[in-house]
mmCIF file with all atom_site columns, C-alpha atoms in Angstrom:
data_model
loop_
_atom_site.group_PDB
_atom_site.id
_atom_site.type_symbol
_atom_site.label_atom_id
_atom_site.label_alt_id
_atom_site.label_comp_id
_atom_site.label_asym_id
_atom_site.label_entity_id
_atom_site.label_seq_id
_atom_site.pdbx_PDB_ins_code
_atom_site.Cartn_x
_atom_site.Cartn_y
_atom_site.Cartn_z
_atom_site.occupancy
_atom_site.B_iso_or_equiv
_atom_site.pdbx_formal_charge
_atom_site.auth_seq_id
_atom_site.auth_comp_id
_atom_site.auth_asym_id
_atom_site.auth_atom_id
_atom_site.pdbx_PDB_model_num
ATOM 1   C CA . UNK A 1 1   ? 148.430 157.346 236.725 1.00 91.00 ? 1   UNK A CA 1
ATOM 2   C CA . UNK A 1 2   ? 149.175 160.428 238.991 1.00 95.00 ? 2   UNK A CA 1
ATOM 3   C CA . UNK A 1 3   ? 148.723 160.362 242.678 1.00 97.00 ? 3   UNK A CA 1
ATOM 4   C CA . UNK A 1 4   ? 148.232 163.374 244.448 1.00 98.00 ? 4   UNK A CA 1
ATOM 5   C CA . UNK A 1 5   ? 148.080 164.733 248.366 1.00 98.00 ? 5   UNK A CA 1
ATOM 6   C CA . UNK A 1 6   ? 147.667 167.425 249.683 1.00 98.00 ? 6   UNK A CA 1
ATOM 7   C CA . UNK A 1 7   ? 148.787 168.889 253.330 1.00 98.00 ? 7   UNK A CA 1
ATOM 8   C CA . UNK A 1 8   ? 148.976 172.130 255.353 1.00 98.00 ? 8   UNK A CA 1
ATOM 9   C CA . UNK A 1 9   ? 145.677 172.899 255.549 1.00 98.00 ? 9   UNK A CA 1
ATOM 10  C CA . UNK A 1 10  ? 144.579 174.200 258.933 1.00 98.00 ? 10  UNK A CA 1
ATOM 11  C CA . UNK A 1 11  ? 142.894 176.622 261.683 1.00 98.00 ? 11  UNK A CA 1
ATOM 12  C CA . UNK A 1 12  ? 144.649 180.362 260.869 1.00 98.00 ? 12  UNK A CA 1
ATOM 13  C CA . UNK A 1 13  ? 143.207 183.598 262.127 1.00 98.00 ? 13  UNK A CA 1
ATOM 14  C CA . UNK A 1 14  ? 141.938 185.845 259.404 1.00 98.00 ? 14  UNK A CA 1
ATOM 15  C CA . UNK A 1 15  ? 145.073 187.916 258.101 1.00 98.00 ? 15  UNK A CA 1
ATOM 16  C CA . UNK A 1 16  ? 147.292 185.406 258.893 1.00 98.00 ? 16  UNK A CA 1
ATOM 17  C CA . UNK A 1 17  ? 149.331 183.051 256.059 1.00 98.00 ? 17  UNK A CA 1
ATOM 18  C CA . UNK A 1 18  ? 149.820 179.051 255.587 1.00 98.00 ? 18  UNK A CA 1
ATOM 19  C CA . UNK A 1 19  ? 151.395 176.964 252.840 1.00 98.00 ? 19  UNK A CA 1
ATOM 20  C CA . UNK A 1 20  ? 149.615 174.111 251.214 1.00 98.00 ? 20  UNK A CA 1
ATOM 21  C CA . UNK A 1 21  ? 151.497 171.370 249.299 1.00 98.00 ? 21  UNK A CA 1
ATOM 22  C CA . UNK A 1 22  ? 151.003 168.708 247.111 1.00 98.00 ? 22  UNK A CA 1
ATOM 23  C CA . UNK A 1 23  ? 153.106 166.223 246.474 1.00 97.00 ? 23  UNK A CA 1
ATOM 24  C CA . UNK A 1 24  ? 152.618 164.265 243.136 1.00 97.00 ? 24  UNK A CA 1
ATOM 25  C CA . UNK A 1 25  ? 153.828 160.621 242.191 1.00 95.00 ? 25  UNK A CA 1
ATOM 26  C CA . UNK A 1 26  ? 153.104 158.373 239.418 1.00 92.00 ? 26  UNK A CA 1
ATOM 27  C CA . UNK A 1 27  ? 153.880 159.170 235.850 1.00 91.00 ? 27  UNK A CA 1
ATOM 28  C CA . UNK A 1 28  ? 154.785 163.181 236.627 1.00 89.00 ? 28  UNK A CA 1
ATOM 29  C CA . UNK A 1 29  ? 156.756 163.166 233.015 1.00 88.00 ? 29  UNK A CA 1
ATOM 30  C CA . UNK A 1 30  ? 152.687 163.162 231.789 1.00 90.00 ? 30  UNK A CA 1
ATOM 31  C CA . UNK A 1 31  ? 151.666 166.323 233.283 1.00 91.00 ? 31  UNK A CA 1
ATOM 32  C CA . UNK A 1 32  ? 151.337 169.522 231.963 1.00 93.00 ? 32  UNK A CA 1
ATOM 33  C CA . UNK A 1 33  ? 149.437 171.647 234.348 1.00 96.00 ? 33  UNK A CA 1
ATOM 34  C CA . UNK A 1 34  ? 148.931 171.670 238.367 1.00 97.00 ? 34  UNK A CA 1
ATOM 35  C CA . UNK A 1 35  ? 146.307 173.666 239.890 1.00 97.00 ? 35  UNK A CA 1
ATOM 36  C CA . UNK A 1 36  ? 144.888 174.745 243.008 1.00 98.00 ? 36  UNK A CA 1
ATOM 37  C CA . UNK A 1 37  ? 141.068 174.433 243.464 1.00 98.00 ? 37  UNK A CA 1
ATOM 38  C CA . UNK A 1 38  ? 138.606 174.705 246.516 1.00 98.00 ? 38  UNK A CA 1
ATOM 39  C CA . UNK A 1 39  ? 135.878 174.033 247.775 1.00 98.00 ? 39  UNK A CA 1
ATOM 40  C CA . UNK A 1 40  ? 132.896 175.325 249.977 1.00 98.00 ? 40  UNK A CA 1
ATOM 41  C CA . UNK A 1 41  ? 129.920 173.111 251.178 1.00 95.00 ? 41  UNK A CA 1
ATOM 42  C CA . UNK A 1 42  ? 127.268 173.276 248.574 1.00 96.00 ? 42  UNK A CA 1
ATOM 43  C CA . UNK A 1 43  ? 128.810 175.409 245.887 1.00 97.00 ? 43  UNK A CA 1
ATOM 44  C CA . UNK A 1 44  ? 131.213 174.191 242.999 1.00 97.00 ? 44  UNK A CA 1
ATOM 45  C CA . UNK A 1 45  ? 134.668 173.600 243.178 1.00 98.00 ? 45  UNK A CA 1
ATOM 46  C CA . UNK A 1 46  ? 136.360 176.690 242.177 1.00 98.00 ? 46  UNK A CA 1
ATOM 47  C CA . UNK A 1 47  ? 139.819 177.201 240.790 1.00 98.00 ? 47  UNK A CA 1
ATOM 48  C CA . UNK A 1 48  ? 141.927 179.644 242.738 1.00 98.00 ? 48  UNK A CA 1
ATOM 49  C CA . UNK A 1 49  ? 145.479 179.214 240.972 1.00 98.00 ? 49  UNK A CA 1
ATOM 50  C CA . UNK A 1 50  ? 147.643 177.123 238.084 1.00 98.00 ? 50  UNK A CA 1
ATOM 51  C CA . UNK A 1 51  ? 151.085 176.747 237.134 1.00 97.00 ? 51  UNK A CA 1
ATOM 52  C CA . UNK A 1 52  ? 152.104 174.948 233.936 1.00 95.00 ? 52  UNK A CA 1
ATOM 53  C CA . UNK A 1 53  ? 154.882 172.568 233.984 1.00 92.00 ? 53  UNK A CA 1
ATOM 54  C CA . UNK A 1 54  ? 157.787 175.026 233.112 1.00 92.00 ? 54  UNK A CA 1
ATOM 55  C CA . UNK A 1 55  ? 156.360 177.506 235.969 1.00 94.00 ? 55  UNK A CA 1
ATOM 56  C CA . UNK A 1 56  ? 154.008 179.681 234.465 1.00 97.00 ? 56  UNK A CA 1
ATOM 57  C CA . UNK A 1 57  ? 151.206 180.385 237.162 1.00 98.00 ? 57  UNK A CA 1
ATOM 58  C CA . UNK A 1 58  ? 147.997 181.926 236.885 1.00 98.00 ? 58  UNK A CA 1
ATOM 59  C CA . UNK A 1 59  ? 145.308 183.186 239.448 1.00 98.00 ? 59  UNK A CA 1
ATOM 60  C CA . UNK A 1 60  ? 141.734 183.640 239.873 1.00 98.00 ? 60  UNK A CA 1
ATOM 61  C CA . UNK A 1 61  ? 141.279 187.602 240.610 1.00 97.00 ? 61  UNK A CA 1
ATOM 62  C CA . UNK A 1 62  ? 139.809 187.113 244.493 1.00 96.00 ? 62  UNK A CA 1
ATOM 63  C CA . UNK A 1 63  ? 143.263 185.952 245.382 1.00 97.00 ? 63  UNK A CA 1
ATOM 64  C CA . UNK A 1 64  ? 146.026 187.969 243.173 1.00 97.00 ? 64  UNK A CA 1
ATOM 65  C CA . UNK A 1 65  ? 147.899 189.489 245.062 1.00 97.00 ? 65  UNK A CA 1
ATOM 66  C CA . UNK A 1 66  ? 147.571 187.395 248.407 1.00 98.00 ? 66  UNK A CA 1
ATOM 67  C CA . UNK A 1 67  ? 148.388 183.645 246.920 1.00 98.00 ? 67  UNK A CA 1
ATOM 68  C CA . UNK A 1 68  ? 151.819 182.475 244.896 1.00 98.00 ? 68  UNK A CA 1
ATOM 69  C CA . UNK A 1 69  ? 151.533 179.144 243.288 1.00 98.00 ? 69  UNK A CA 1
ATOM 70  C CA . UNK A 1 70  ? 155.062 177.530 242.770 1.00 97.00 ? 70  UNK A CA 1
ATOM 71  C CA . UNK A 1 71  ? 156.536 174.725 242.057 1.00 95.00 ? 71  UNK A CA 1
ATOM 72  C CA . UNK A 1 72  ? 160.087 172.543 242.718 1.00 92.00 ? 72  UNK A CA 1
ATOM 73  C CA . UNK A 1 73  ? 161.832 170.569 240.065 1.00 88.00 ? 73  UNK A CA 1
ATOM 74  C CA . UNK A 1 74  ? 160.852 166.935 239.721 1.00 87.00 ? 74  UNK A CA 1
ATOM 75  C CA . UNK A 1 75  ? 163.326 164.902 241.988 1.00 88.00 ? 75  UNK A CA 1
ATOM 76  C CA . UNK A 1 76  ? 162.488 160.715 242.891 1.00 84.00 ? 76  UNK A CA 1
ATOM 77  C CA . UNK A 1 77  ? 160.024 160.722 240.956 1.00 88.00 ? 77  UNK A CA 1
ATOM 78  C CA . UNK A 1 78  ? 157.997 163.061 242.675 1.00 94.00 ? 78  UNK A CA 1
ATOM 79  C CA . UNK A 1 79  ? 156.771 166.621 241.455 1.00 95.00 ? 79  UNK A CA 1
ATOM 80  C CA . UNK A 1 80  ? 155.707 169.553 244.892 1.00 97.00 ? 80  UNK A CA 1
ATOM 81  C CA . UNK A 1 81  ? 153.749 172.280 243.973 1.00 97.00 ? 81  UNK A CA 1
ATOM 82  C CA . UNK A 1 82  ? 152.973 174.829 246.852 1.00 98.00 ? 82  UNK A CA 1
ATOM 83  C CA . UNK A 1 83  ? 150.242 177.326 247.327 1.00 98.00 ? 83  UNK A CA 1
ATOM 84  C CA . UNK A 1 84  ? 151.359 180.051 249.861 1.00 98.00 ? 84  UNK A CA 1
ATOM 85  C CA . UNK A 1 85  ? 148.272 181.975 251.297 1.00 98.00 ? 85  UNK A CA 1
ATOM 86  C CA . UNK A 1 86  ? 148.798 185.478 252.769 1.00 98.00 ? 86  UNK A CA 1
ATOM 87  C CA . UNK A 1 87  ? 146.285 187.646 254.291 1.00 98.00 ? 87  UNK A CA 1
ATOM 88  C CA . UNK A 1 88  ? 143.726 184.595 254.635 1.00 98.00 ? 88  UNK A CA 1
ATOM 89  C CA . UNK A 1 89  ? 140.029 186.108 255.371 1.00 97.00 ? 89  UNK A CA 1
ATOM 90  C CA . UNK A 1 90  ? 137.175 183.831 255.808 1.00 97.00 ? 90  UNK A CA 1
ATOM 91  C CA . UNK A 1 91  ? 136.566 183.799 252.472 1.00 96.00 ? 91  UNK A CA 1
ATOM 92  C CA . UNK A 1 92  ? 139.029 181.706 251.551 1.00 98.00 ? 92  UNK A CA 1
ATOM 93  C CA . UNK A 1 93  ? 137.724 178.989 254.341 1.00 98.00 ? 93  UNK A CA 1
ATOM 94  C CA . UNK A 1 94  ? 137.631 176.002 252.013 1.00 98.00 ? 94  UNK A CA 1
ATOM 95  C CA . UNK A 1 95  ? 138.622 172.504 251.220 1.00 98.00 ? 95  UNK A CA 1
ATOM 96  C CA . UNK A 1 96  ? 141.689 172.850 249.209 1.00 98.00 ? 96  UNK A CA 1
ATOM 97  C CA . UNK A 1 97  ? 142.189 170.260 246.539 1.00 98.00 ? 97  UNK A CA 1
ATOM 98  C CA . UNK A 1 98  ? 145.035 169.754 244.256 1.00 98.00 ? 98  UNK A CA 1
ATOM 99  C CA . UNK A 1 99  ? 144.477 168.593 240.929 1.00 98.00 ? 99  UNK A CA 1
ATOM 100 C CA . UNK A 1 100 ? 147.842 167.505 238.198 1.00 97.00 ? 100 UNK A CA 1
ATOM 101 C CA . UNK A 1 101 ? 146.280 167.469 234.128 1.00 96.00 ? 101 UNK A CA 1
ATOM 102 C CA . UNK A 1 102 ? 147.743 165.288 231.343 1.00 94.00 ? 102 UNK A CA 1
ATOM 103 C CA . UNK A 1 103 ? 146.897 165.490 227.953 1.00 93.00 ? 103 UNK A CA 1
ATOM 104 C CA . UNK A 1 104 ? 144.189 162.515 228.634 1.00 93.00 ? 104 UNK A CA 1
ATOM 105 C CA . UNK A 1 105 ? 143.467 162.553 232.188 1.00 95.00 ? 105 UNK A CA 1
ATOM 106 C CA . UNK A 1 106 ? 142.761 164.462 235.258 1.00 97.00 ? 106 UNK A CA 1
ATOM 107 C CA . UNK A 1 107 ? 143.611 163.661 238.320 1.00 97.00 ? 107 UNK A CA 1
ATOM 108 C CA . UNK A 1 108 ? 142.724 164.917 242.171 1.00 98.00 ? 108 UNK A CA 1
ATOM 109 C CA . UNK A 1 109 ? 143.980 164.816 245.400 1.00 98.00 ? 109 UNK A CA 1
ATOM 110 C CA . UNK A 1 110 ? 141.954 164.074 248.576 1.00 97.00 ? 110 UNK A CA 1
ATOM 111 C CA . UNK A 1 111 ? 141.708 168.067 249.827 1.00 98.00 ? 111 UNK A CA 1
ATOM 112 C CA . UNK A 1 112 ? 143.108 169.391 252.759 1.00 98.00 ? 112 UNK A CA 1
ATOM 113 C CA . UNK A 1 113 ? 140.928 171.765 255.398 1.00 98.00 ? 113 UNK A CA 1
ATOM 114 C CA . UNK A 1 114 ? 141.879 175.536 255.531 1.00 98.00 ? 114 UNK A CA 1
ATOM 115 C CA . UNK A 1 115 ? 139.580 177.640 258.105 1.00 98.00 ? 115 UNK A CA 1
ATOM 116 C CA . UNK A 1 116 ? 140.488 181.284 258.635 1.00 98.00 ? 116 UNK A CA 1
ATOM 117 C CA . UNK A 1 117 ? 138.787 182.171 262.345 1.00 97.00 ? 117 UNK A CA 1
ATOM 118 C CA . UNK A 1 118 ? 137.746 186.290 261.714 1.00 88.00 ? 118 UNK A CA 1
#
């Protein structure tokens, strides 16, 4: 089992920046990929960015050049993943979720709300 806890979401003005944090704990050695997703009411949860266990990032086109995903080396049975978000727009308003994938399972955090005011 892997537990995920996100934090860092808040109200920010358009053009501003935020850094979201996801702390993964539990059986973290099983994780092969971590991702950030976002969801707005009435819509599906969409992928924003991912990073592999060995640190290779990938992004959806809408956030390329504005968002950056990174992670720390595992420490004390925890793994921390970040999503640095710059030049935010109202379209980035959503609940942001962290997802961890192992070969057999997927795990989700509870989400953190980001609101971008225009």
